[in-house]
Structures are given as C-alpha cells and as structure tokens.
Tab-separated table of C-alpha atoms and ligand atoms in Angstrom:
chain	number	residue	atom	x	y	z
A	1	MET	CA	10.526	-0.361	8.341
A	2	ARG	CA	8.015	-2.855	6.998
A	3	ILE	CA	4.862	-3.568	8.920
A	4	PRO	CA	2.979	-6.900	9.313
A	5	GLY	CA	0.116	-7.726	6.955
A	6	ASP	CA	-3.304	-6.118	7.206
A	7	LYS	CA	-5.465	-7.925	9.757
A	8	SER	CA	-8.836	-7.156	8.145
A	9	ILE	CA	-7.675	-8.288	4.707
A	10	SER	CA	-5.977	-11.402	6.128
A	11	HIS	CA	-9.203	-12.643	7.766
A	12	ARG	CA	-11.205	-12.031	4.612
A	13	VAL	CA	-8.773	-13.698	2.236
A	14	VAL	CA	-8.934	-16.950	4.212
A	15	MET	CA	-12.741	-16.955	4.193
A	16	LEU	CA	-13.174	-16.021	0.534
A	17	GLY	CA	-10.329	-18.330	-0.543
A	18	ALA	CA	-12.132	-21.190	1.219
A	19	ILE	CA	-15.347	-20.776	-0.788
A	20	ALA	CA	-13.686	-19.957	-4.105
A	21	ASN	CA	-13.210	-22.553	-6.817
A	22	GLY	CA	-9.525	-23.476	-6.969
A	23	THR	CA	-6.331	-22.636	-5.123
A	24	SER	CA	-5.509	-19.094	-4.002
A	25	VAL	CA	-1.885	-18.297	-3.208
A	26	ILE	CA	-1.483	-15.550	-0.609
A	27	SER	CA	1.576	-13.557	0.393
A	28	GLY	CA	1.956	-11.062	3.216
A	29	PHE	CA	-0.713	-12.800	5.339
A	30	LEU	CA	-0.672	-11.541	8.943
A	31	GLU	CA	0.849	-14.285	11.115
A	32	ALA	CA	-0.833	-13.302	14.377
A	33	GLU	CA	-3.171	-14.936	16.878
A	34	ASP	CA	-6.386	-13.409	15.513
A	35	THR	CA	-5.811	-14.373	11.908
A	36	ARG	CA	-4.417	-17.809	12.835
A	37	ALA	CA	-7.670	-18.436	14.719
A	38	THR	CA	-9.536	-17.822	11.460
A	39	VAL	CA	-7.202	-20.229	9.618
A	40	ARG	CA	-7.851	-22.893	12.278
A	41	ALA	CA	-11.613	-22.354	12.053
A	42	VAL	CA	-11.632	-22.590	8.257
A	43	ARG	CA	-9.496	-25.760	8.394
A	44	ALA	CA	-12.051	-27.211	10.818
A	45	LEU	CA	-14.622	-26.553	8.075
A	46	GLY	CA	-12.772	-28.987	5.817
A	47	ILE	CA	-10.554	-26.592	3.871
A	48	THR	CA	-6.904	-27.434	3.271
A	49	ILE	CA	-4.642	-24.448	3.913
A	50	GLU	CA	-0.893	-24.812	3.581
A	51	SER	CA	1.168	-22.245	5.424
A	52	ASP	CA	4.893	-21.478	5.285
A	53	GLY	CA	4.600	-19.714	8.654
A	54	ALA	CA	5.940	-16.488	7.119
A	55	GLY	CA	2.894	-14.983	5.466
A	56	GLY	CA	2.596	-17.437	2.580
A	57	LEU	CA	-0.621	-19.475	2.323
A	58	SER	CA	-2.119	-21.791	-0.297
A	59	ILE	CA	-5.851	-22.027	0.250
A	60	HIS	CA	-7.508	-24.919	-1.568
A	61	GLY	CA	-11.004	-23.552	-2.043
A	62	ARG	CA	-13.878	-26.014	-2.430
A	63	GLY	CA	-16.437	-23.674	-3.958
A	64	ARG	CA	-19.419	-21.862	-2.500
A	65	ASP	CA	-21.013	-25.049	-1.154
A	66	GLY	CA	-17.825	-26.903	-0.258
A	67	LEU	CA	-17.581	-26.303	3.508
A	68	CYS	CA	-18.147	-29.271	5.870
A	69	GLY	CA	-19.703	-29.241	9.357
A	70	PRO	CA	-17.073	-28.756	12.095
A	71	ALA	CA	-16.561	-31.512	14.678
A	72	ALA	CA	-16.330	-29.030	17.591
A	73	PRO	CA	-17.134	-25.368	18.361
A	74	LEU	CA	-14.976	-22.887	16.436
A	75	ASP	CA	-12.841	-20.802	18.799
A	76	LEU	CA	-12.011	-17.357	17.399
A	77	GLY	CA	-9.968	-16.301	20.426
A	78	ASN	CA	-9.895	-12.509	20.738
A	79	SER	CA	-11.158	-11.777	17.242
A	80	GLY	CA	-14.457	-9.991	16.688
A	81	THR	CA	-13.800	-9.871	12.942
A	82	GLY	CA	-13.222	-13.633	12.765
A	83	LEU	CA	-16.351	-14.433	14.739
A	84	ARG	CA	-18.758	-11.959	13.142
A	85	LEU	CA	-17.703	-12.596	9.547
A	86	LEU	CA	-17.734	-16.378	9.961
A	87	ALA	CA	-21.207	-16.184	11.519
A	88	GLY	CA	-22.390	-14.641	8.244
A	89	LEU	CA	-20.652	-17.240	6.122
A	90	LEU	CA	-22.013	-20.131	8.221
A	91	SER	CA	-25.646	-18.970	8.542
A	92	GLY	CA	-26.677	-20.366	5.177
A	93	GLN	CA	-24.838	-23.709	5.434
A	94	PRO	CA	-26.538	-27.098	5.651
A	95	PHE	CA	-24.722	-27.946	8.938
A	96	ASP	CA	-24.797	-26.645	12.534
A	97	SER	CA	-21.925	-24.645	14.001
A	98	THR	CA	-21.032	-22.824	17.210
A	99	LEU	CA	-18.674	-19.855	17.396
A	100	LEU	CA	-17.006	-18.757	20.610
A	101	GLY	CA	-14.046	-16.774	21.865
A	102	ASP	CA	-11.993	-15.654	24.861
A	103	ARG	CA	-13.277	-13.646	27.823
A	104	SER	CA	-13.018	-10.324	26.028
A	105	LEU	CA	-14.782	-11.562	22.883
A	106	SER	CA	-17.462	-13.243	25.009
A	107	ARG	CA	-18.459	-9.827	26.355
A	108	ARG	CA	-18.856	-8.116	22.986
A	109	PRO	CA	-22.279	-7.443	21.411
A	110	MET	CA	-23.529	-10.054	18.937
A	111	ARG	CA	-27.213	-9.083	18.633
A	112	ARG	CA	-26.154	-6.632	15.940
A	113	ILE	CA	-25.434	-9.666	13.717
A	114	ALA	CA	-27.916	-12.177	15.167
A	115	GLU	CA	-30.989	-9.997	14.567
A	116	PRO	CA	-30.470	-9.229	10.865
A	117	LEU	CA	-29.296	-12.804	10.226
A	118	ARG	CA	-32.587	-14.032	11.747
A	119	ARG	CA	-34.482	-11.666	9.483
A	120	MET	CA	-32.743	-13.437	6.587
A	121	GLY	CA	-34.182	-16.709	7.918
A	122	ALA	CA	-31.106	-17.982	9.770
A	123	ALA	CA	-31.425	-19.818	13.094
A	124	VAL	CA	-28.886	-17.959	15.236
A	125	GLU	CA	-28.798	-18.033	19.033
A	126	THR	CA	-26.583	-15.984	21.336
A	127	ALA	CA	-26.076	-16.240	25.104
A	128	PRO	CA	-28.895	-14.436	27.006
A	129	GLU	CA	-26.812	-11.238	27.247
A	130	GLY	CA	-26.637	-11.119	23.444
A	131	THR	CA	-23.018	-12.312	23.456
A	132	ALA	CA	-21.020	-15.335	22.241
A	133	PRO	CA	-21.257	-18.296	22.048
A	134	VAL	CA	-23.177	-17.874	18.806
A	135	ALA	CA	-24.954	-21.100	17.836
A	136	ILE	CA	-26.145	-21.532	14.255
A	137	SER	CA	-28.523	-24.302	13.202
A	138	GLY	CA	-27.952	-25.216	9.595
A	139	GLY	CA	-30.280	-26.141	6.798
A	140	ARG	CA	-32.274	-22.877	6.718
A	141	ALA	CA	-33.030	-21.250	3.400
A	142	LEU	CA	-31.910	-17.629	3.623
A	143	VAL	CA	-33.559	-14.752	1.798
A	144	GLY	CA	-31.947	-11.425	1.015
A	145	ILE	CA	-32.863	-8.381	3.141
A	146	GLU	CA	-32.286	-4.654	3.127
A	147	HIS	CA	-30.439	-3.651	6.273
A	148	ARG	CA	-29.450	-0.220	7.551
A	149	LEU	CA	-26.570	-0.236	10.041
A	150	GLU	CA	-27.525	1.370	13.353
A	151	VAL	CA	-23.911	1.914	14.304
A	152	PRO	CA	-21.130	2.094	11.721
A	153	SER	CA	-19.615	-1.402	11.627
A	154	ALA	CA	-17.669	-3.063	8.842
A	155	GLN	CA	-17.942	-6.352	10.703
A	156	VAL	CA	-21.747	-6.294	10.655
A	157	LYS	CA	-21.827	-5.142	7.025
A	158	SER	CA	-19.402	-7.900	6.017
A	159	CYS	CA	-21.271	-10.548	8.013
A	160	LEU	CA	-24.490	-9.782	6.125
A	161	LEU	CA	-22.836	-9.603	2.704
A	162	LEU	CA	-21.237	-13.011	3.327
A	163	ALA	CA	-24.604	-14.443	4.443
A	164	GLY	CA	-26.042	-12.893	1.281
A	165	LEU	CA	-23.865	-15.180	-0.864
A	166	HIS	CA	-26.086	-18.077	0.257
A	167	ALA	CA	-29.405	-16.186	0.246
A	168	ARG	CA	-32.113	-16.094	-2.379
A	169	GLY	CA	-32.250	-12.653	-3.965
A	170	ARG	CA	-30.458	-9.483	-3.018
A	171	THR	CA	-28.943	-8.521	0.352
A	172	SER	CA	-28.141	-4.845	0.742
A	173	VAL	CA	-26.485	-2.979	3.586
A	174	ALA	CA	-26.793	0.796	3.929
A	175	GLU	CA	-24.494	2.823	6.156
A	176	ALA	CA	-24.691	6.463	7.215
A	177	ALA	CA	-20.911	6.811	7.537
A	178	PRO	CA	-18.472	4.824	5.370
A	179	THR	CA	-16.749	1.875	7.076
A	180	ARG	CA	-13.884	-0.180	5.665
A	181	ASP	CA	-14.847	-1.791	2.362
A	182	HIS	CA	-12.329	-4.647	2.147
A	183	THR	CA	-15.089	-7.255	1.820
A	184	GLU	CA	-16.683	-5.469	-1.126
A	185	ARG	CA	-13.315	-5.015	-2.843
A	186	MET	CA	-12.216	-8.584	-2.233
A	187	LEU	CA	-15.502	-10.132	-3.384
A	188	THR	CA	-15.107	-8.169	-6.609
A	189	GLY	CA	-11.503	-9.388	-6.861
A	190	PHE	CA	-12.688	-13.003	-6.522
A	191	GLY	CA	-15.082	-12.365	-9.414
A	192	TYR	CA	-18.292	-11.931	-7.379
A	193	ALA	CA	-20.502	-9.018	-8.476
A	194	VAL	CA	-21.038	-6.380	-5.769
A	195	GLU	CA	-23.467	-3.575	-6.401
A	196	ARG	CA	-22.169	-0.360	-4.858
A	197	SER	CA	-23.385	3.199	-4.550
A	198	PRO	CA	-22.435	5.844	-1.961
A	199	GLY	CA	-23.481	4.496	1.439
A	200	MET	CA	-24.705	1.115	0.116
A	201	ALA	CA	-23.346	-2.296	-0.870
A	202	ALA	CA	-25.360	-5.302	-2.084
A	203	VAL	CA	-24.842	-8.828	-3.351
A	204	THR	CA	-27.193	-11.303	-4.983
A	205	GLY	CA	-26.913	-14.876	-3.745
A	206	GLY	CA	-26.062	-17.926	-5.771
A	207	GLY	CA	-22.916	-16.774	-7.590
A	208	GLU	CA	-19.487	-18.354	-7.662
A	209	LEU	CA	-16.046	-17.099	-6.600
A	210	ALA	CA	-12.901	-17.803	-8.599
A	211	ALA	CA	-9.618	-18.433	-6.748
A	212	ARG	CA	-6.992	-15.726	-7.115
A	213	ASP	CA	-3.611	-14.799	-5.736
A	214	VAL	CA	-3.537	-11.950	-3.220
A	215	SER	CA	-0.641	-9.947	-1.843
A	216	VAL	CA	-1.778	-8.535	1.509
A	217	PRO	CA	-0.540	-4.967	2.144
A	218	GLY	CA	0.985	-3.798	5.437
A	219	ASP	CA	-1.560	-2.872	8.107
A	220	LEU	CA	-2.131	0.891	8.419
A	221	SER	CA	-3.525	0.279	11.925
A	222	SER	CA	-0.154	-1.175	12.993
A	223	ALA	CA	1.748	1.533	11.116
A	224	ALA	CA	-0.278	4.149	13.008
A	225	PHE	CA	1.689	3.550	16.236
A	226	PHE	CA	4.926	4.465	14.496
A	227	LEU	CA	3.456	7.374	12.554
A	228	ALA	CA	2.067	8.944	15.725
A	229	GLY	CA	5.220	7.942	17.638
A	230	ALA	CA	7.491	9.694	15.124
A	231	CYS	CA	5.401	12.858	15.466
A	232	ILE	CA	5.834	13.015	19.241
A	233	ALA	CA	9.409	11.709	19.577
A	234	PRO	CA	12.191	14.252	19.880
A	235	ARG	CA	13.882	14.109	16.429
A	236	GLY	CA	11.440	11.339	15.417
A	237	ARG	CA	11.306	10.174	11.829
A	238	VAL	CA	9.984	6.993	10.252
A	239	ARG	CA	9.523	5.583	6.768
A	240	ILE	CA	7.197	2.609	6.401
A	241	THR	CA	6.989	0.711	3.128
A	242	GLY	CA	4.054	-1.114	1.538
A	243	VAL	CA	1.202	0.137	3.729
A	244	GLY	CA	-2.457	-0.353	2.720
A	245	LEU	CA	-4.095	3.038	2.191
A	246	ASN	CA	-7.699	2.145	1.530
A	247	PRO	CA	-9.613	5.463	1.702
A	248	THR	CA	-12.132	3.909	4.122
A	249	ARG	CA	-9.253	3.303	6.553
A	250	ASP	CA	-7.114	6.419	6.255
A	251	GLY	CA	-8.698	8.527	9.015
A	252	VAL	CA	-5.441	8.392	10.981
A	253	LEU	CA	-3.567	10.153	8.165
A	254	ARG	CA	-6.258	12.789	7.748
A	255	ILE	CA	-6.301	13.431	11.499
A	256	LEU	CA	-2.500	13.608	11.861
A	257	GLU	CA	-2.417	16.079	8.960
A	258	ARG	CA	-5.088	18.219	10.585
A	259	MET	CA	-2.945	18.135	13.719
A	260	GLY	CA	-0.105	19.642	11.683
A	261	ALA	CA	1.918	16.562	10.704
A	262	SER	CA	3.009	16.141	7.153
A	263	VAL	CA	2.722	12.559	5.982
A	264	VAL	CA	4.575	12.069	2.701
A	265	LEU	CA	3.280	9.309	0.411
A	266	SER	CA	5.455	7.774	-2.284
A	267	ASN	CA	5.572	4.735	-4.541
A	268	ARG	CA	1.766	4.589	-4.766
A	269	ARG	CA	0.484	1.397	-6.360
A	270	ASP	CA	-2.433	-0.990	-6.433
A	271	SER	CA	-2.249	-4.427	-4.848
A	272	GLY	CA	-5.183	-6.651	-5.766
A	273	GLY	CA	-7.717	-3.813	-5.651
A	274	GLU	CA	-6.282	-2.153	-2.535
A	275	PRO	CA	-4.207	1.064	-2.758
A	276	VAL	CA	-0.732	0.791	-1.223
A	277	ALA	CA	2.083	3.318	-0.681
A	278	ASP	CA	5.204	4.060	1.343
A	279	LEU	CA	4.701	6.602	4.126
A	280	GLU	CA	7.119	8.966	5.787
A	281	VAL	CA	6.589	11.295	8.715
A	282	ALA	CA	8.854	13.336	10.985
A	283	ALA	CA	8.535	14.985	14.402
A	284	THR	CA	6.303	18.065	14.371
A	285	ARG	CA	4.624	20.249	16.988
A	286	LEU	CA	1.089	18.965	16.789
A	287	ARG	CA	-2.026	20.993	17.567
A	288	GLY	CA	-5.328	19.928	19.113
A	289	VAL	CA	-8.233	19.176	16.738
A	290	GLU	CA	-11.911	18.219	16.708
A	291	ILE	CA	-12.627	14.696	15.503
A	292	ASP	CA	-16.243	13.778	14.737
A	293	GLY	CA	-18.104	10.523	14.031
A	294	ASP	CA	-17.477	10.252	10.268
A	295	LEU	CA	-13.745	10.617	10.708
A	296	VAL	CA	-13.829	8.301	13.732
A	297	ALA	CA	-15.340	5.536	11.546
A	298	LEU	CA	-12.424	5.929	9.108
A	299	GLY	CA	-9.866	5.508	11.879
A	300	ILE	CA	-11.728	3.608	14.586
A	301	ASP	CA	-8.766	1.454	15.671
A	302	GLU	CA	-6.324	4.364	15.638
A	303	ILE	CA	-8.205	6.642	18.046
A	304	PRO	CA	-6.239	5.413	21.105
A	305	VAL	CA	-2.852	6.327	19.635
A	306	LEU	CA	-4.284	9.609	18.328
A	307	LEU	CA	-5.431	10.418	21.874
A	308	LEU	CA	-1.827	9.892	22.950
A	309	ALA	CA	-0.620	12.247	20.198
A	310	ALA	CA	-3.272	14.742	21.377
A	311	ALA	CA	-1.805	14.631	24.889
A	312	ARG	CA	1.473	15.953	23.446
A	313	ALA	CA	-0.173	18.545	21.170
A	314	ASP	CA	-0.736	22.262	21.769
A	315	GLY	CA	-4.336	22.903	22.751
A	316	THR	CA	-7.385	20.759	23.214
A	317	THR	CA	-8.549	17.760	21.193
A	318	VAL	CA	-12.217	16.783	21.226
A	319	VAL	CA	-13.317	13.334	19.998
A	320	ARG	CA	-17.062	12.753	19.486
A	321	GLY	CA	-19.142	9.945	18.024
A	322	ALA	CA	-16.686	7.292	19.234
A	323	GLY	CA	-19.002	5.301	21.526
A	324	GLU	CA	-18.142	2.117	19.599
A	325	LEU	CA	-14.715	2.212	21.266
A	326	ARG	CA	-16.459	1.087	24.446
A	327	VAL	CA	-17.304	-2.310	22.886
A	328	LYS	CA	-13.939	-3.161	21.349
A	329	GLU	CA	-11.499	-5.700	22.867
A	330	THR	CA	-11.930	-3.617	26.020
A	331	ASP	CA	-13.645	-0.298	26.754
A	332	ARG	CA	-10.932	1.687	24.987
A	333	LEU	CA	-12.210	5.085	26.106
A	334	ALA	CA	-12.056	4.001	29.757
A	335	ALA	CA	-8.630	2.391	29.309
A	336	MET	CA	-7.238	5.535	27.638
A	337	GLU	CA	-8.799	7.832	30.221
A	338	GLU	CA	-7.238	5.922	33.099
A	339	GLY	CA	-3.826	5.511	31.431
A	340	LEU	CA	-3.532	9.107	30.243
A	341	ARG	CA	-4.463	10.392	33.718
A	342	ARG	CA	-1.709	8.270	35.239
A	343	LEU	CA	0.713	9.854	32.777
A	344	GLY	CA	-0.357	13.252	34.087
A	345	VAL	CA	-2.600	14.240	31.172
A	346	GLN	CA	-5.787	16.209	31.808
A	347	VAL	CA	-8.715	14.419	30.191
A	348	GLU	CA	-12.484	14.561	30.386
A	349	THR	CA	-14.572	11.658	29.132
A	350	ARG	CA	-18.001	11.594	27.553
A	351	PRO	CA	-20.161	8.565	26.804
A	352	ASP	CA	-19.132	8.847	23.146
A	353	GLY	CA	-15.708	10.430	23.307
A	354	MET	CA	-13.014	12.306	25.138
A	355	ILE	CA	-11.501	15.738	25.584
A	356	VAL	CA	-7.720	15.800	25.926
A	357	HIS	CA	-5.925	18.909	27.126
A	358	GLY	CA	-2.581	18.692	25.371
A	359	SER	CA	0.703	20.016	26.668
A	360	ALA	CA	4.323	20.222	25.570
A	361	ALA	CA	5.372	19.145	29.067
A	362	PRO	CA	6.720	15.575	29.185
A	363	LEU	CA	4.359	12.802	30.226
A	364	ARG	CA	4.938	11.476	33.731
A	365	ALA	CA	6.595	8.083	34.177
A	366	ALA	CA	3.870	5.718	35.396
A	367	ARG	CA	2.438	2.230	35.418
A	368	VAL	CA	-0.629	1.751	33.228
A	369	ASP	CA	-2.982	-1.158	32.597
A	370	SER	CA	-3.652	-2.213	29.004
A	371	ARG	CA	-6.635	-4.293	30.203
A	372	GLY	CA	-5.433	-7.066	27.907
A	373	ASP	CA	-6.098	-4.938	24.799
A	374	HIS	CA	-3.383	-5.029	22.116
A	375	ARG	CA	-3.938	-1.513	20.800
A	376	ILE	CA	-3.975	0.037	24.279
A	377	ALA	CA	-0.721	-1.764	25.162
A	378	MET	CA	1.012	-0.588	21.969
A	379	THR	CA	-0.259	2.965	22.420
A	380	PHE	CA	1.225	3.234	25.892
A	381	ALA	CA	4.498	1.674	24.707
A	382	LEU	CA	4.840	4.653	22.374
A	383	ALA	CA	4.024	6.985	25.273
A	384	GLY	CA	7.561	6.150	26.438
A	385	LEU	CA	8.792	8.487	23.678
A	386	GLY	CA	7.285	11.506	25.370
A	387	ALA	CA	7.727	10.616	29.043
A	388	ASP	CA	10.223	11.780	31.667
A	389	GLY	CA	10.956	8.184	32.762
A	390	PRO	CA	9.845	4.615	32.121
A	391	VAL	CA	6.246	3.776	31.288
A	392	GLU	CA	5.306	0.329	32.590
A	393	ILE	CA	2.431	-1.443	30.898
A	394	GLU	CA	0.597	-4.371	32.453
A	395	ASP	CA	-1.118	-7.240	30.664
A	396	CYS	CA	0.494	-7.091	27.225
A	397	ASP	CA	0.259	-10.658	25.927
A	398	ASN	CA	-2.510	-9.706	23.546
A	399	VAL	CA	-0.144	-7.600	21.436
A	400	ALA	CA	0.387	-10.946	19.665
A	401	THR	CA	-3.213	-10.865	18.420
A	402	SER	CA	-2.323	-8.281	15.782
A	403	PHE	CA	1.410	-7.501	15.955
A	404	PRO	CA	3.787	-10.246	17.062
A	405	GLY	CA	7.285	-8.790	16.982
A	406	PHE	CA	6.070	-5.365	18.090
A	407	ALA	CA	8.729	-5.084	20.813
A	408	SER	CA	11.548	-5.866	18.373
A	409	ALA	CA	10.134	-3.403	15.837
A	410	VAL	CA	10.082	-0.696	18.497
A	411	ARG	CA	13.590	-1.562	19.622
A	412	ALA	CA	14.889	-1.417	16.065
A	413	LEU	CA	13.673	2.176	15.948
A	414	GLY	CA	15.708	3.091	18.995
A	415	LEU	CA	13.109	2.990	21.779
A	416	GLU	CA	14.202	1.000	24.801
A	417	ILE	CA	11.633	-1.635	25.665
A	418	GLU	CA	11.849	-4.616	27.995
A	419	GLU	CA	9.368	-7.452	28.289
A	420	SER	CA	8.779	-9.305	31.539
A	421	ARG	CA	6.519	-12.166	32.561
B	501	LIG	C1	-12.865	-4.536	11.329
B	501	LIG	C2	-13.773	-3.561	11.526
B	501	LIG	C3	-13.717	-2.589	12.625
B	501	LIG	C4	-12.393	-2.652	13.401
B	501	LIG	C5	-11.868	-4.028	13.571
B	501	LIG	C6	-11.711	-4.728	12.238
B	501	LIG	C7	-13.004	-5.412	10.159
B	501	LIG	O1	-14.776	-2.836	13.475
B	501	LIG	O2	-12.513	-2.029	14.649
B	501	LIG	O3	-10.614	-4.004	14.227
B	501	LIG	O4	-12.030	-6.083	9.772
B	501	LIG	O5	-14.093	-5.436	9.564
B	501	LIG	P1	-16.262	-2.277	13.177
B	501	LIG	O6	-17.111	-3.482	12.982
B	501	LIG	O7	-16.584	-1.457	14.375
B	501	LIG	O8	-16.224	-1.453	11.910
C-alpha cells in the first residue's frame, strides 16, 4: 500500500513556501483537514496557492516580508502544529492576527509558545487559561533569544525558529531529548542557514528563502497503524512504499523491533533532505518492553497504537515519560486506558504513562469512545484484528484530520469496517 503524505512536512512546506522567493511546486501534499486549514490560513495571508486536490500544490511565495494582514481570525481547526507554527511566523509581522481552533485545540496549552515569544519582544495574548485564541499584535521588533524546551516539543521548537527568521540576531532552541527536525531540514532545503549541534538548533534573522520543489514522503505516523496491525493480525503482512523515515520520528520502528517484530526496509532513498524507504512487516509474537521518555519523544504520536500492540504481546509493557500525551487532541493516556479496559485488557495508568499486561487471548468485542481523536479512533479500528467480535468506535469524524480514506485503506487490506453516521 501507499500511505498519505506526511502531516508535519505538509504544514511546513506551505509555510516556508509562502515566505520563499518564487514558486514552489509540491507533490505528495497531505490532503486532509489539518493541512488544508494551514493552506486556508496562508491564503488568507495573501499567498496564492494552486491545488490539484490530489497532493499537488504550486505555492507562489512572496518573500520573507511578503505576507499581508488577514481580514479575519485564522481558524486552524484541530491542528496544534498549524496554530503553533503560524504563531511563530506571525509574531514578527507588521500586522495583527488572531489564531483559533476547534474545541479540542482551544483546550491545548499555548503558554509554552506565548512566553518565549514574549521574551523575543512579541505581543502575544492567550485566553486566561493559557489557551487559544492566540492574539498577536504586529509591528514589534523581535530579538533573538536562547530557549531551553521544558517539555520535548517540535511544535514549540519550530514556532521559535520561525519567529527567529524575523528577529534581530540569533534564536537558539535547546532540547534535552531530540524531537522531529523537519523544520530545520526544510529551512536548510529552502536555502536558509540553520546552525545545528546535538540537542540544539539556531537561526539568525534577516535571511531569505529560495523557492524549491518538494516531494512529501508518506507519513510514518499513518503507516504505524498498519505496521502494528500486521504484527497482531493472524497471518498479517503489509508492505508500505515511500514512507518518511526521519531518524527523529522512527521510535515506532525501534519499539516494534524491541518487541520482536522484524521491519524490513528496502529501496532507501533521499527525498528533499528527508530519508524515505519501503517497509515490510509480518505477524510475529510480540513481547512486552519498557519504553522511556527519549524513545517516547521519537514516537510520540504512535504510542496509542503501540499500547494496542502491547495488549496482544507476551508480558508487560511499561511506558514512562509520556505525560505530553495528556495534552494532545485529547488526553490520549486516558482514552487508551478506558478503551483497552473495555476490550478486556489489564492496564494501570500513571500520570506520565501506562502499564499494559499483555496476553495472547483475543481482545473482547466492545464499544469504545475515540473522544474525537483521530489517532485513538484508528488505533481501535486496528484492534478489530485481534478481537473475538466487532469493535465499535464512537466519534470518528476526526480521522479526516490526518487520514481521509482510512476506512477504504483498511478494507483494501481485508479488515471488515463499516462507517455509520
Ligand atoms: C508535530 C510535533 C509533535 C506531534 C504532532 C506534530 C509537528 O508534537 O505530536 O502531531 O509537526 O511538529 P510535539 O510538539 O509534542 O513534539
């Protein structure tokens, strides 16, 4: 199978294409609600983006200072990446802007970007709870800062690096555990110098970006459902072509291998500074493992489906240092705890993780609530592979935020799935 385009890279290519000089032609762009929200927001900032509706975009960049003030608040829907990265890009602009989102996004923490942006000299206000809407008053002169991330977050890092493009001097972000480095790689690809050393990335403001063509690889986070699914399905086997394998994202592969799966990589290549390969995995008896913070940061979005794999493994899996999962699209630890229990799995939760007591016994047919979170819904869809009857999942519309066509992809692989309204 092929998998839709990488969500993180798709957001970034629209933003960097917008402030580059010239036209960037993109293929493999993720056509999903989150990334379309970013396209709409960037269009509202005066950028012409032509789309063929099938992953092809032409972004007519207007240079570093070419954005125009939006006529209305920018609505990023469900997308934390869209909102946090744009907040960085807009903090050093001459115009005012307001960023908002849906109910889930309006509950997520924004002080983690507002505070360092203020230290750079930006005028950024959040709602009193430290959440969206995020209101930015333009016309402030930003200065570079040194910032150390308190919690590992690629969104915060990227927000500050993007603000740094419009700041006087150098903006550096230090991180204790590596988080995805797509922004650093893509800035370099667009010809912008990024200073990098282990645990640190920095930019100096005032440079220019040159338009370029980008082929977006398949999203490893979407592939992860099928990789884990193949491991737990009786006679499961899947081959996925053209998947992005950035080493700051590949925690899911490292964890599945530790659990005893053998993921075979072939046709390795580079696509615009991002490593890409075809992946193949087959059903295996998995074993329980310990997963700590550093590995969690490398596979943060894949922990839910790995918890499902752990439920079908021999022995106990312990996940620690995963407290950030509580502030994703929903509290993913709570959603997984509740859903796995309904499927008959023994779990214990901790503030920053979970203990799953795996078993070869089939999961129990049950009804679970995705809490409107796309990755929770897709995880429990795959639970159907290891259950003794149907798994019903409530509140699944948000699958379209990252993976429209998920149900057909699952069906094509032989899993029965029905959608109802
Ligand atoms: C993302 C970073 C991650 C991830 C999210 C996408 C990004 O969040 O969960 O889905 O594109 O930068 P963090 O900010 O927690 O790293």
